[in-house]
Each structure stands twice: as structure tokens, then as C-alpha cells.
Short mmCIF file of C-alpha atoms and ligand atoms in Angstrom, two decimals:
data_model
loop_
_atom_site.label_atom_id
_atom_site.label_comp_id
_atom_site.label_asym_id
_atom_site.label_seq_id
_atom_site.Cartn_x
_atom_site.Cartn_y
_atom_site.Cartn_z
CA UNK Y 1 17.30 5.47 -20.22
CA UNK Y 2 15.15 6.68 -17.44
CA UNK Y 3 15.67 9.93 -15.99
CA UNK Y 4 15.26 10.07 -12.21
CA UNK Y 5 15.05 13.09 -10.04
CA UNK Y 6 16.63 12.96 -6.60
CA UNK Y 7 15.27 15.33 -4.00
CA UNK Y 8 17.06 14.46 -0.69
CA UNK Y 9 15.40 17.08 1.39
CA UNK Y 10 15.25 17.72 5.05
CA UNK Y 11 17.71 15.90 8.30
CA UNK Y 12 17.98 12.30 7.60
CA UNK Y 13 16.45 12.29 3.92
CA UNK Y 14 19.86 12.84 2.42
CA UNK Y 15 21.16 9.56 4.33
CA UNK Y 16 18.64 7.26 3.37
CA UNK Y 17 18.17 8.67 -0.20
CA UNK Y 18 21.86 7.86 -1.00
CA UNK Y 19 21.09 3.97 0.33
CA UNK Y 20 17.83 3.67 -2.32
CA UNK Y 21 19.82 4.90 -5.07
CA UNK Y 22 22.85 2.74 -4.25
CA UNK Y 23 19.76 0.04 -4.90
CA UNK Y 24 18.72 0.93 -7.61
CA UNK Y 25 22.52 0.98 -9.10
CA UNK Y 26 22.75 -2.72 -7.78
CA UNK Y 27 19.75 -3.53 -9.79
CA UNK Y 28 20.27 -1.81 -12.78
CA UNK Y 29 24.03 -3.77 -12.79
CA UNK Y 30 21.50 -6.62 -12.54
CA UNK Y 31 18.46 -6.38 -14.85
CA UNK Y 32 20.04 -3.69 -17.30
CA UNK Y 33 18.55 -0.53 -17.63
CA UNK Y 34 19.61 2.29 -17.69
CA UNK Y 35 18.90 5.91 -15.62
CA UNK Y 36 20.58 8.43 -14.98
CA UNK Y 37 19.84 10.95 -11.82
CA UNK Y 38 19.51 14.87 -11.14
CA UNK Y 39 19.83 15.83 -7.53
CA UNK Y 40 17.97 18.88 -6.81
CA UNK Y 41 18.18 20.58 -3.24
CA UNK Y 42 15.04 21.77 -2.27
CA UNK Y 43 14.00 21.98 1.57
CA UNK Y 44 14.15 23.23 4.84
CA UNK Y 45 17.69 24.50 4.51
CA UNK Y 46 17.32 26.43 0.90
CA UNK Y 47 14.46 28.13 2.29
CA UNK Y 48 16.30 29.23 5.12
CA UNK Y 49 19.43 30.19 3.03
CA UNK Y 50 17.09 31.67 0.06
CA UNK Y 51 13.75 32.31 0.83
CA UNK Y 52 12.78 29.96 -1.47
CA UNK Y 53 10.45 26.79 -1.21
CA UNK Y 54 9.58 25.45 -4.69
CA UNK Y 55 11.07 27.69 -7.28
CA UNK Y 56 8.63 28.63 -10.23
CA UNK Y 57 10.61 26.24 -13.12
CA UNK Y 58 11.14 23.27 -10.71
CA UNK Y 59 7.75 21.77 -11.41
CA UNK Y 60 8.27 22.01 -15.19
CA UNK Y 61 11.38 20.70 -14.85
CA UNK Y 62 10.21 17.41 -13.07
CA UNK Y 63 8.00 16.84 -15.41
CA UNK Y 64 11.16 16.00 -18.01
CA UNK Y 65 11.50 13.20 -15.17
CA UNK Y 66 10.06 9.61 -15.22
CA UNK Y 67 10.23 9.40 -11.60
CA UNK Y 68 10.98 11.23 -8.55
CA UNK Y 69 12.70 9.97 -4.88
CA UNK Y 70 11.95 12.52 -2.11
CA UNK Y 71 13.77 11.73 1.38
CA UNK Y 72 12.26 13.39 3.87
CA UNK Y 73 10.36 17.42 4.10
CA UNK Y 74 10.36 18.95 7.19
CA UNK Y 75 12.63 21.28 9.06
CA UNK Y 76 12.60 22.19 13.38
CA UNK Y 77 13.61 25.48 12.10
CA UNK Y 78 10.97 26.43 9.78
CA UNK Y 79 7.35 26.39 11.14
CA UNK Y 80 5.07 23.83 10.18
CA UNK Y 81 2.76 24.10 7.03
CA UNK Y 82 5.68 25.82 4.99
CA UNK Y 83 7.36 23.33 3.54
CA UNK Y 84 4.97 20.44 4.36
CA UNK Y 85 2.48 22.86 1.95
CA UNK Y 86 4.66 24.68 -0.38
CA UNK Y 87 6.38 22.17 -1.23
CA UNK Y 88 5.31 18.17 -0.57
CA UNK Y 89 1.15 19.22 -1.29
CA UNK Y 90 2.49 21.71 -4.00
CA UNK Y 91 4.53 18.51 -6.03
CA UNK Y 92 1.26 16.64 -5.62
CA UNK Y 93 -1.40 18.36 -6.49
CA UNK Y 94 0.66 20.49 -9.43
CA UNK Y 95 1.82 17.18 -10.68
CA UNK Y 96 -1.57 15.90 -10.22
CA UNK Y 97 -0.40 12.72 -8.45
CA UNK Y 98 -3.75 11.58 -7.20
CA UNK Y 99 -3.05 8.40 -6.26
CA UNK Y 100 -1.03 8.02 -2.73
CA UNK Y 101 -0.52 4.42 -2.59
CA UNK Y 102 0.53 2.68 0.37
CA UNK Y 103 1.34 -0.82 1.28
CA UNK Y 104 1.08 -2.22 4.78
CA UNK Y 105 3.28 -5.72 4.46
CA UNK Y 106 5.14 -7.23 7.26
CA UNK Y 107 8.29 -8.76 6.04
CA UNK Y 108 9.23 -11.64 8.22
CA UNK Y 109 11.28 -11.37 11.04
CA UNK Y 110 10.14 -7.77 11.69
CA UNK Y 111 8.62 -6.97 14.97
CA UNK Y 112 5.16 -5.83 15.28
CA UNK Y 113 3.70 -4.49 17.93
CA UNK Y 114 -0.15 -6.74 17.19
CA UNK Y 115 0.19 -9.91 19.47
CA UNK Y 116 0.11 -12.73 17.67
CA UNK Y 117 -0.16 -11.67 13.95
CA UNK Y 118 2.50 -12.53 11.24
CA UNK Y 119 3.56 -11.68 7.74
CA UNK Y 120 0.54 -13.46 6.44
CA UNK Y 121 -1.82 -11.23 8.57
CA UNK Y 122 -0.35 -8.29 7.94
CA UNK Y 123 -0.36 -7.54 3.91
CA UNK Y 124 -2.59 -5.19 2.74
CA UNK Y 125 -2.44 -1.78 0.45
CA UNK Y 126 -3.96 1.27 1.16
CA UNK Y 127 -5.06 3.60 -1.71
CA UNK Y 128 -5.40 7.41 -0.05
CA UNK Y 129 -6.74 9.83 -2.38
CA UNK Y 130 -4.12 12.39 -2.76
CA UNK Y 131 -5.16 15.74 -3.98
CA UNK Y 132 -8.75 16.61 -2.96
CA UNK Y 133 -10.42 16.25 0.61
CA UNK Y 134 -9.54 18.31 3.54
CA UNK Y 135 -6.47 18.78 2.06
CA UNK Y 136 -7.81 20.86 -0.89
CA UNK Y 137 -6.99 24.38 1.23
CA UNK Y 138 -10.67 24.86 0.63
CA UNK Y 139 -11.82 27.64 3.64
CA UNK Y 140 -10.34 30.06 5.60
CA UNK Y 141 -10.95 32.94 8.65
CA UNK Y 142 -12.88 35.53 9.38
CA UNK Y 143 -11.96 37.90 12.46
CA UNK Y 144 -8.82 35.88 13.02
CA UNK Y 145 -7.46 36.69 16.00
CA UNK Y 146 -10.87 38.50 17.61
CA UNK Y 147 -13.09 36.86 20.33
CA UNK Y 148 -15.56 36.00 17.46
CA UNK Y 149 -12.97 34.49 14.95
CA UNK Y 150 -14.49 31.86 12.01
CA UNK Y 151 -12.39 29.22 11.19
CA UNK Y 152 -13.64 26.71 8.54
CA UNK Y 153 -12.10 24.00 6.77
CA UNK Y 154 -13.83 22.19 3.95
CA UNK Y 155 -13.56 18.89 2.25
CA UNK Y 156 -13.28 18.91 -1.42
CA UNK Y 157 -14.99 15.82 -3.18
CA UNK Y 158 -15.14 15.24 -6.95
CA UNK Y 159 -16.91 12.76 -8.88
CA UNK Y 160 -14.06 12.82 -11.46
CA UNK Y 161 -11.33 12.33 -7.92
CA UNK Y 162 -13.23 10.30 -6.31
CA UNK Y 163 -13.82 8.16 -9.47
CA UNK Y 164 -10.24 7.98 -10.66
CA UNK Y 165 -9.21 6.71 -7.55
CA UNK Y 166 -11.47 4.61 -6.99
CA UNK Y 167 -10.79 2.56 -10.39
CA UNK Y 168 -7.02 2.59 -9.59
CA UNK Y 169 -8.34 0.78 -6.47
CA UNK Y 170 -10.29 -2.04 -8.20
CA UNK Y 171 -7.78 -2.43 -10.89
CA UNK Y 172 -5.10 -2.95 -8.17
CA UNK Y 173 -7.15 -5.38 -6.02
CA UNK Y 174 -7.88 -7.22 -9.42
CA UNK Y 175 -3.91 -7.61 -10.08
CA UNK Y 176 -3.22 -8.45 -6.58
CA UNK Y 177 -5.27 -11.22 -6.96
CA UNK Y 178 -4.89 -11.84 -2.88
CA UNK Y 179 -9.02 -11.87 -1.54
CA UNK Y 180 -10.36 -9.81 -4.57
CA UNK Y 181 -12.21 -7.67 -2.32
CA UNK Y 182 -11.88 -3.88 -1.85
CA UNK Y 183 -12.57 -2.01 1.48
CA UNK Y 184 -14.04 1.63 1.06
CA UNK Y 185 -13.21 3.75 4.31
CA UNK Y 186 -15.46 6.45 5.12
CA UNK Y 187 -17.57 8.02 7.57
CA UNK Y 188 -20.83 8.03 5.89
CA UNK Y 189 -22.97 8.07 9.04
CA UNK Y 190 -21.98 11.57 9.91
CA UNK Y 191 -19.88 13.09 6.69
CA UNK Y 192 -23.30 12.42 4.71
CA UNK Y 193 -22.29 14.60 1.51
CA UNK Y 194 -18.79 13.41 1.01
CA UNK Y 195 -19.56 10.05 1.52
CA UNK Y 196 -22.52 10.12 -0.14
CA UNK Y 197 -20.61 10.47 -3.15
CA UNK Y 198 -17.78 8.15 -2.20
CA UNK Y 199 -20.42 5.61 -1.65
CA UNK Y 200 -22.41 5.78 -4.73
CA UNK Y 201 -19.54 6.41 -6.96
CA UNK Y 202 -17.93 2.75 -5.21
CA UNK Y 203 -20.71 0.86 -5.88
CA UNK Y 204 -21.79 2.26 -9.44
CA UNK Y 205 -18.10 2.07 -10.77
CA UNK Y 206 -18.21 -1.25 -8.98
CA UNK Y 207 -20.99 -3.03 -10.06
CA UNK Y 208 -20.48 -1.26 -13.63
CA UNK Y 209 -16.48 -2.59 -14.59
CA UNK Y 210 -15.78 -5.07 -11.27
CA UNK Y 211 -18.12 -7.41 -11.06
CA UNK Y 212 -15.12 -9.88 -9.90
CA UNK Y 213 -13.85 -7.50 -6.88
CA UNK Y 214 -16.14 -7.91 -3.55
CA UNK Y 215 -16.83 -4.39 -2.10
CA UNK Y 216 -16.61 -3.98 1.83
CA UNK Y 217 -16.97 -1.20 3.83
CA UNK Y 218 -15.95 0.31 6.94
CA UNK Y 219 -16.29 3.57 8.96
CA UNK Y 220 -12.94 5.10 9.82
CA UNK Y 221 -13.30 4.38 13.66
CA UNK Y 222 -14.10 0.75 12.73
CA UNK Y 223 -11.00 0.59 9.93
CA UNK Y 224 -8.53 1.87 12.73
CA UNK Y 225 -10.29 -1.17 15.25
CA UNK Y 226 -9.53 -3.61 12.50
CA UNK Y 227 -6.48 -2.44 11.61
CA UNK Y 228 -5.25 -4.16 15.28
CA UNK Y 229 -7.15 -6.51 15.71
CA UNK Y 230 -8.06 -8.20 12.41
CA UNK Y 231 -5.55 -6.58 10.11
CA UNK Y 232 -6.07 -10.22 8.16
CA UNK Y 233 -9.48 -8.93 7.03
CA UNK Y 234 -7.93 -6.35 4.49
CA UNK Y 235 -7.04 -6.44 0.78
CA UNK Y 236 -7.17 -3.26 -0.54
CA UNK Y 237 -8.42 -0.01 1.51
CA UNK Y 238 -9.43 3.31 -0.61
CA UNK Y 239 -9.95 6.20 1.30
CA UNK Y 240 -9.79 9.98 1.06
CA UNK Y 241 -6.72 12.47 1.73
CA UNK Y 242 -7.01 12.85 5.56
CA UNK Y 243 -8.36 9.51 6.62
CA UNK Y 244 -5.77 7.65 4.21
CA UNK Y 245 -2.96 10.33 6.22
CA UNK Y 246 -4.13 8.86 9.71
CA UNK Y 247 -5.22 4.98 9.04
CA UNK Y 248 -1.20 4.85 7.41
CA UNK Y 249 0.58 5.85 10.36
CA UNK Y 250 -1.17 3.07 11.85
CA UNK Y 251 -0.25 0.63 8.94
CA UNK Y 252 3.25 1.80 9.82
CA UNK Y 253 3.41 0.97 12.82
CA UNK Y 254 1.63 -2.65 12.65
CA UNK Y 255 4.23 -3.57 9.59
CA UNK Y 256 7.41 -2.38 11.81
CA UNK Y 257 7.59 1.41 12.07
CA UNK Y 258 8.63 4.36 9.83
CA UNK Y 259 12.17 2.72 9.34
CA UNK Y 260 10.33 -0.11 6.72
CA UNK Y 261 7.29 2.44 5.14
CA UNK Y 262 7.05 3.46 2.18
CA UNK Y 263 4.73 5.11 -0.13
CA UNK Y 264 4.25 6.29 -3.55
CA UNK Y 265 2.45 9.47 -5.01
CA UNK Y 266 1.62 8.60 -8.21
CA UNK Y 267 -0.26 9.90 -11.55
CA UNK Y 268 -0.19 6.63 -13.86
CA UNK Y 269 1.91 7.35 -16.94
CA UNK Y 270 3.15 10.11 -15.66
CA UNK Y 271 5.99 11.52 -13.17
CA UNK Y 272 5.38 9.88 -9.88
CA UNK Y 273 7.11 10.61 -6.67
CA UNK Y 274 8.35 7.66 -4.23
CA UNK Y 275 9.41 8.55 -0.24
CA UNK Y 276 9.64 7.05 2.84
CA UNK Y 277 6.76 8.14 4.98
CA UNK Y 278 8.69 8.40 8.26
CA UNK Y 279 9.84 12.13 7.75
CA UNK Y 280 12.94 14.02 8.51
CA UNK Y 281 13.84 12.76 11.91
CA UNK Y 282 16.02 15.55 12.63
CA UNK Y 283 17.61 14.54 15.80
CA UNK Y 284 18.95 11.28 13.63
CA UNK Y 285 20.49 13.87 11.27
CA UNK Y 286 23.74 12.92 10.60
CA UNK Y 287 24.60 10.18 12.88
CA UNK Y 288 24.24 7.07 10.41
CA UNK Y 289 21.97 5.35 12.38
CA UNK Y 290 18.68 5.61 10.69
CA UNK Y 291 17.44 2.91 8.73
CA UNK Y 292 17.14 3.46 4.93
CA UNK Y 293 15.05 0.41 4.33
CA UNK Y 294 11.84 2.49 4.08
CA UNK Y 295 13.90 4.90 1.28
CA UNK Y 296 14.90 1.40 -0.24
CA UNK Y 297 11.59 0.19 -0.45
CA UNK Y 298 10.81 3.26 -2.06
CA UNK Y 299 13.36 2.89 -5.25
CA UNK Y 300 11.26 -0.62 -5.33
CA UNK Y 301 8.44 0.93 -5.56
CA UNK Y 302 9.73 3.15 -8.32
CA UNK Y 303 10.97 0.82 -10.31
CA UNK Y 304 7.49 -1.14 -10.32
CA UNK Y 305 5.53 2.26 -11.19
CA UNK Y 306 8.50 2.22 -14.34
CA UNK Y 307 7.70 -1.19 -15.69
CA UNK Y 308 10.50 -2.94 -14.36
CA UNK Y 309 8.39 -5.54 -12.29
CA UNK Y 310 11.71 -7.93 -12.20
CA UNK Y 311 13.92 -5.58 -10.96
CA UNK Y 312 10.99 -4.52 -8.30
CA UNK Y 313 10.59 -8.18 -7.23
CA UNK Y 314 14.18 -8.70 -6.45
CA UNK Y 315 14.68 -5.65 -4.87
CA UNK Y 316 11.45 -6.78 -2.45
CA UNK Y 317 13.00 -10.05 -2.02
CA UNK Y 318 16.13 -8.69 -0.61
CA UNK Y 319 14.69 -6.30 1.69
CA UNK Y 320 12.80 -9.24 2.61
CA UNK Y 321 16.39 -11.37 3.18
CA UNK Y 322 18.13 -8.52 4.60
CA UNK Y 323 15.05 -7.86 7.26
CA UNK Y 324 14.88 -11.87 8.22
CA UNK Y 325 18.62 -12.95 8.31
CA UNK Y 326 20.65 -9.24 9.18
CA UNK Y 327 18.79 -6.88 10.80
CA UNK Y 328 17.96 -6.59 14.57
CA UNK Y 329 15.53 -4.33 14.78
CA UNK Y 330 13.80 -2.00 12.33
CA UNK Y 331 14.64 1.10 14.39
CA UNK Y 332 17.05 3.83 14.44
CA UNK Y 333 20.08 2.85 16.53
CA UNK Y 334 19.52 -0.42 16.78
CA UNK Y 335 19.38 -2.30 13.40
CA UNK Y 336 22.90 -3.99 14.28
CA UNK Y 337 24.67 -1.79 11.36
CA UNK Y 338 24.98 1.81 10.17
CA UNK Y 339 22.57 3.16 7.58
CA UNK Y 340 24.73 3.23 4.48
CA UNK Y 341 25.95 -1.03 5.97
CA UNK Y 342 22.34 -1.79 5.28
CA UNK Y 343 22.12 -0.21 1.84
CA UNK Y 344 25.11 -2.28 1.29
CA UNK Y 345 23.44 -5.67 2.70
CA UNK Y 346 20.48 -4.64 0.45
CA UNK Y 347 22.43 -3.95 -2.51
CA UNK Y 348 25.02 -7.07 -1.97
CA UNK Y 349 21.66 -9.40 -1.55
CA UNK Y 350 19.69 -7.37 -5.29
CA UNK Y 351 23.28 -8.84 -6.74
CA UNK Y 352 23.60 -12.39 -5.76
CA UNK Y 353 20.06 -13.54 -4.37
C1 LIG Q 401 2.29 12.22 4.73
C2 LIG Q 401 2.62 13.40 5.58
C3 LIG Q 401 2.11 14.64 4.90
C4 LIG Q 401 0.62 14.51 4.75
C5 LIG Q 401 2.46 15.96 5.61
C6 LIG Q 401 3.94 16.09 5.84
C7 LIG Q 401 1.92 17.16 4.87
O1 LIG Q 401 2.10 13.26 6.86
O2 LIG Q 401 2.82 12.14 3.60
O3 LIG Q 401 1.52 11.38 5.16
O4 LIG Q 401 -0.14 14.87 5.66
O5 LIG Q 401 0.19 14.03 3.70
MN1 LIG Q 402 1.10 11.38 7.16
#
């Protein structure tokens, strides 16, 4: 029995989190396990109602959980860096979940915006380090708000980070099995200390334990270049916190927007945390038109972190039908069919595919 938390969140999160989970219902019918689900109702609106962003117990009690879905953080009411920090960065780094793994894959039939380039130019996985970097809160100001005001922001790097994540990388471009080859994205002609380390530690961990993986490497400008107009070149991409933040977005948008990406923050073996990567679209809020496939892919990716690779393949395979054969677009508004019809199209084609 596996016990999933359900954190809805912020403006559309709700919506689309209710179409994963009616998913992962059609393909527990199907494969047989079991889970059962807590929602808990953290986000923009508590903290508006309460004060309160991440009370003290709630990261204890996900812990009880084998897996998490989050919808969507982010609220127009409450300024930026509350939530986004106290809670999203807070669940990560207190859950230690080091390991933000994101997979750029066009399904067919899905629009992309790169002329000429297909579903079998466009499948690659990026693995963004996920609690150190720039986004370690490492810093701060001196003389804010004076004419001679100090504002610094430093990049964390650890061997033991940097290492961890780096072996997650290999091991996944060994079991992906696609061009064996890992791409490490850096900046090591101008960020010469972090780098330096990211470098080393790639090719001694590399040369050490993955003889069989190739190891490439490419400066962030260069990866973003690529990205458009050779996105056939990548495998697997590992990267730290902010350039793995940025060189996604872009992966979004080349596999078909935020309505199809999804992403998972995960600690192996332990509770990981699955969301769409689009955020809370508030002006969507409400209106049924947003498209859950994103939250869906999501609950696949859930289920694959769990163990239940079946279940995860069939789930991928109907997104995959339900993308080609149903859908008109990928976007909000004009899929062709409300958000909670495409859960059911999903669901219908986990069932009977
Ligand atoms: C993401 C988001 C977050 C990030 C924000 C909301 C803090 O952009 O998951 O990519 O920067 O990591
Ligand atoms: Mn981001």
C-alpha cells in the first residue's frame, strides 16, 4: 500500500492534480496496487488566511509518505520568494531531494516550435542539481537600501552534491541505454571555482565507475544554442540548480510547452516530490481549460520513482495516444476538451490500451 501525499497548491494546481490522481486510480484498477492519498492544503491561500507557509510538523509528516504530487506554488497575491522559498525550496532541500530530474521528450503529434525536428530529435533528460548552487541562500546585504548598498549572492558547490548527482546522472544515461553519453553543462571558462569542481569531479567519477558512458561537455550559452538547433545531440544533461532552472524552460518549450512538462524532485529511496513545472497559471484558475497532461505525466513519473515501471510505461503510452489521436493543441483553451475530459481520455486509454 503506498501512501501518497497530495498537495494541490496554488490557481490551477488543484485542477490538474485531481486529473493525475484520477490516473493513477485508472492504473492501479489496472496493474494492482494499492495507495491510498492525504490531501494537505498548503499555499498561497493558507498563508493568506493563516499566516502560515510550511507548518513546523508538515515536513515530518511527509516523510511517513512514499511520494508526493505538488500542483502548482505561486500566488498574484503574495509577493514573490514567499512561497516559491518557504515552501517549494524548503520541501527540497529539508527533504534533501537533490536530484531535480527532468525529461525533455516530444510525444508525437505535439507541436514544437524547432522547424523541422520530431519526436526522435527531441528526447533527452536533464538532471539539475537541486539543493546547492545559487540557490543555497548563501549571501546577503550590507547598507540595503543606502547609495553604497552590497548585494552578494553566492554559489554553493559540494564535492559530496556535486558527486551524488553526478552518479545519478551516469547511472541514468547507463539505463537509458539511448547514445550512452552524458553532457556536463557548465560555465567553466568564467565560473572557474564551481566548475572547477564540477569538472574534475565528472571526469574522476567518470573515468573511475563509467567507463561505458561518453562524457561531453558544453558551456551554458552553447547548451541553450543546441538545445534549438541540434536538440538530437543530447542524452543526458547534468547541470547545477540555476542553469538546470533556465536550460528547462527551454526544454519545455521545444517538447510542447508547460501544458506536457513535468519534473520530479527526488532523493532515491526516499520521499520524492513529482509536479508539473508550468506553475500556477492563475488567470486559468478555475475555468477548466488548462491542460493536466503535464500533472499526468507527473503521477507517471511517480509511479516509476515507486517501482512500478509497468504501470509507468502504460501511463506514458497513453499520454502518448491521447496527445497523437485527441488532442489539438497542448495549450490552455485550446486542447479540443476541458481539463478533467482529458484526464478522462488519459485514464479511459491506461484502461483499455
Ligand atoms: C522550478 C521553478 C522554481 C525554481 C521556482 C518557483 C522557485 O521555477 O521549479 O523550476 O526556480 O526552481
Ligand atoms: Mn523554473
Amino acid at each position: 500500500m503506498y501512501k501518497i501525499a497530495i498537495l494541490p497548491g496554488d490557481g490551477t494546481g488543484p485542477e490538474v492534480t485531481a486529473e493525475g490522481v484520477k490516473v493513477l486510480e485508472a492504473a492501479a484498477a489496472k496493474f494492482g496496487f494499492k495507495y491510498e492519498t492525504e490531501h494537505f492544503d498548503l499555499g498561497g491561500d493558507r498563508y493568506l488566511a493563516t499566516g502560515e507557509v510550511l507548518p513546523e510538523t508538515a515536513v515530518d509528516d511527509f516523510r511517513a509518505f512514499d511520494a508526493i504530487l505538488l500542483g502548482a506554488i505561486g500566488h498574484p497575491d503574495v509577493k514573490p520568494g514567499i512561497l516559491e522559498k518557504g515552501l517549494l525550496l524548503q520541501l527540497r532541500f529539508e527533504l534533501d531531494l537533490y536530484i531535480n530530474l527532468r525529461p525533455v521528450k516530444l510525444y508525437p503529434g505535439v507541436e514544437t516550435p524547432l522547424a523541422g525536428k520530431g519526436p526522435e530529435d527531441i528526447d533527452f533528460v536533464v538532471v539539475r542539481e537541486n539543493t546547492e548552487g545559487l540557490y543555497a541562500g548563501a549571501g546577503g546585504l550590507l547598507r540595503k537600501g543606502t547609495p553604497h548598498e552590497v548585494a552578494v549572492q553566492e554559489s554553493v558547490n559540494t564535492r559530496m552534491g556535486v558527486e551524488r548527482c553526478l552518479r545519478y546522472a551516469f547511472d541514468l544515461a547507463r539505463k537509458r541505454n539511448k547514445d550512452n553519453t552524458l553532457t556536463l553543462c557548465g560555465k567553466t571558462n568564467v565560473l572557474t571555482y564551481a566548475f572547477d569542481l564540477w569538472e574534475r569531479a565528472f571526469h574522476e567519477v567518470g573515468a573511475a565507475d563509467y567507463e561505458d558512458i561518453k562524457r561531453d561537455y558544453a558551456h551554458v550559452d552553447a547548451t541553450c544554442m543546441w538545445m534549438v538547433k541540434n536538440p538530437e545531440w543530447f542524452d543526458v544533461i547534468v547541470t547545477d540548480n540555476l542553469f538546470g532552472d533556465i536550460i528547462t524552460d527551454l526544454g519545455a518549450m521545444i517538447q510542447g510547452g508547460m501544458g506536457i512538462a513535468a519534473g520530479g524532485n527526488i532523493h532515491p529511496g526516499q520521499t520524492s516530490m513529482f509536479e508539473p513545472i508550468g506553475g500556477s497559471a492563475p488567470k486559468y484558475t478555475g475555468q477548466g481549460v488548462i491542460n493536466p497532461m503535464a500533472a499526468i505525466a507527473a503521477a507517471q513519473m511517480l509511479l516509476a520513482e515507486l517501482g512500478e515501471a509497468d504501470a509507468a510505461a502504460q501511463i506514458d503510452k497513453a499520454i502518448a495516444y491521447v496527445a497523437a489521436e485527441k488532442l489539438k493543441s497542448m495549450n490552455a483553451g485550446r486542447m479540443g476538451y476541458s481539463t478533467s475530459e482529458v484526464g478522462d481520455l488519459v485514464a479511459d486509454a491506461v484502461a483499455t490500451l
